[in-house]
Amino acid sequence: MKDINTNNQDGKKSTENSDKANPKPDDRRDNVEKLQYSIDRTIHNIEAAEEMIQKTPDKTLKQDLFEKNERRRSSLEKMRDEIRDEAHAREQHYKE
């Protein structure tokens, strides 16, 4: 581990750890599982919001929840595409 001297926002010198300059290698082994967890949570949130839409008389809240669910559905599509890509990469042993 090597220290690097830099100037902070105040113009004063500070010492930073050089590990920040060397990012960790890309570890994709659990990406499918992480994506699946995110998909499951997003579906849960959509269902909870739909329940609230049915129960609340507040039109503004209903509209906000409806719009949020639209964004969630869009995110679901993207996460599902990404999970397919990750599963394919796993099958190819990440040698693409």
Coordinates of C-alpha atoms in Angstrom, one line a residue:
M1 CA 0.0 0.0 0.0
K2 CA 1.5 3.3 -1.1
D3 CA 0.5 6.8 0.1
I4 CA -0.1 9.5 -2.5
N5 CA 0.1 13.2 -1.7
T6 CA -2.7 15.3 -3.1
N7 CA -4.3 18.7 -2.6
N8 CA -7.7 18.8 -1.0
Q9 CA -10.5 21.4 -1.7
D10 CA -8.8 23.9 0.6
G11 CA -5.5 23.6 -1.3
K12 CA -3.9 21.8 1.7
K13 CA -1.9 18.7 1.1
S14 CA -3.4 15.5 2.1
T15 CA -2.3 11.9 1.9
E16 CA -4.5 9.3 0.2
N17 CA -4.2 5.6 0.1
S18 CA -3.1 4.4 -3.4
D19 CA -5.5 1.5 -3.3
K20 CA -8.2 3.9 -4.6
A21 CA -6.2 4.3 -7.7
N22 CA -6.2 0.5 -8.2
P23 CA -9.8 -0.7 -8.4
K24 CA -10.7 -4.2 -7.6
P25 CA -11.0 -6.6 -10.6
D26 CA -14.5 -7.2 -11.9
D27 CA -16.1 -10.1 -10.0
R28 CA -19.2 -11.1 -11.8
R29 CA -19.7 -14.4 -10.1
D30 CA -22.8 -13.3 -8.1
N31 CA -24.3 -10.7 -10.4
V32 CA -27.2 -13.0 -11.5
E33 CA -28.1 -13.5 -7.9
K34 CA -27.8 -9.8 -7.0
L35 CA -29.9 -8.9 -10.1
Q36 CA -32.5 -11.5 -9.2
Y37 CA -32.7 -10.1 -5.6
S38 CA -33.3 -6.6 -7.1
I39 CA -36.0 -7.9 -9.4
D40 CA -37.8 -9.6 -6.5
R41 CA -37.6 -6.5 -4.4
T42 CA -38.9 -4.3 -7.3
I43 CA -41.8 -6.7 -7.9
H44 CA -42.6 -6.5 -4.2
N45 CA -42.5 -2.7 -4.2
I46 CA -44.8 -2.6 -7.3
E47 CA -47.3 -4.9 -5.5
A48 CA -47.2 -2.8 -2.3
A49 CA -47.7 0.4 -4.3
E50 CA -50.7 -1.1 -6.2
E51 CA -52.3 -2.0 -2.8
M52 CA -51.8 1.6 -1.7
I53 CA -53.3 2.9 -4.9
Q54 CA -56.4 0.9 -4.2
K55 CA -56.7 2.0 -0.6
T56 CA -55.9 5.7 -0.7
P57 CA -58.4 8.4 -1.6
D58 CA -55.5 10.9 -2.2
K59 CA -55.4 11.4 -6.0
T60 CA -51.9 13.0 -5.9
L61 CA -50.5 10.0 -4.1
K62 CA -52.2 7.6 -6.5
Q63 CA -50.7 9.5 -9.4
D64 CA -47.2 9.5 -7.8
L65 CA -47.4 5.8 -7.1
F66 CA -48.7 5.0 -10.6
E67 CA -45.7 7.0 -12.1
K68 CA -43.3 5.3 -9.8
N69 CA -44.6 1.9 -10.8
E70 CA -44.1 2.8 -14.4
R71 CA -40.5 3.6 -13.7
R72 CA -40.2 0.3 -11.8
R73 CA -41.6 -1.7 -14.7
S74 CA -39.1 0.0 -17.0
S75 CA -36.3 -0.9 -14.6
L76 CA -37.6 -4.5 -14.4
E77 CA -37.3 -4.9 -18.2
K78 CA -33.7 -3.6 -18.1
M79 CA -32.8 -5.8 -15.1
R80 CA -34.2 -8.8 -16.9
D81 CA -32.2 -8.0 -20.0
E82 CA -29.1 -7.7 -17.8
I83 CA -29.7 -11.0 -16.0
R84 CA -29.9 -12.7 -19.4
D85 CA -26.6 -11.1 -20.4
E86 CA -25.0 -12.2 -17.1
A87 CA -26.4 -15.7 -17.4
H88 CA -25.0 -15.9 -20.9
A89 CA -21.6 -14.6 -19.7
R90 CA -21.6 -17.2 -16.9
E91 CA -22.2 -19.9 -19.5
Q92 CA -19.3 -18.6 -21.5
H93 CA -17.2 -18.5 -18.3
Y94 CA -16.8 -14.7 -18.7
K95 CA -14.5 -15.1 -21.7
E96 CA -16.3 -12.9 -24.1

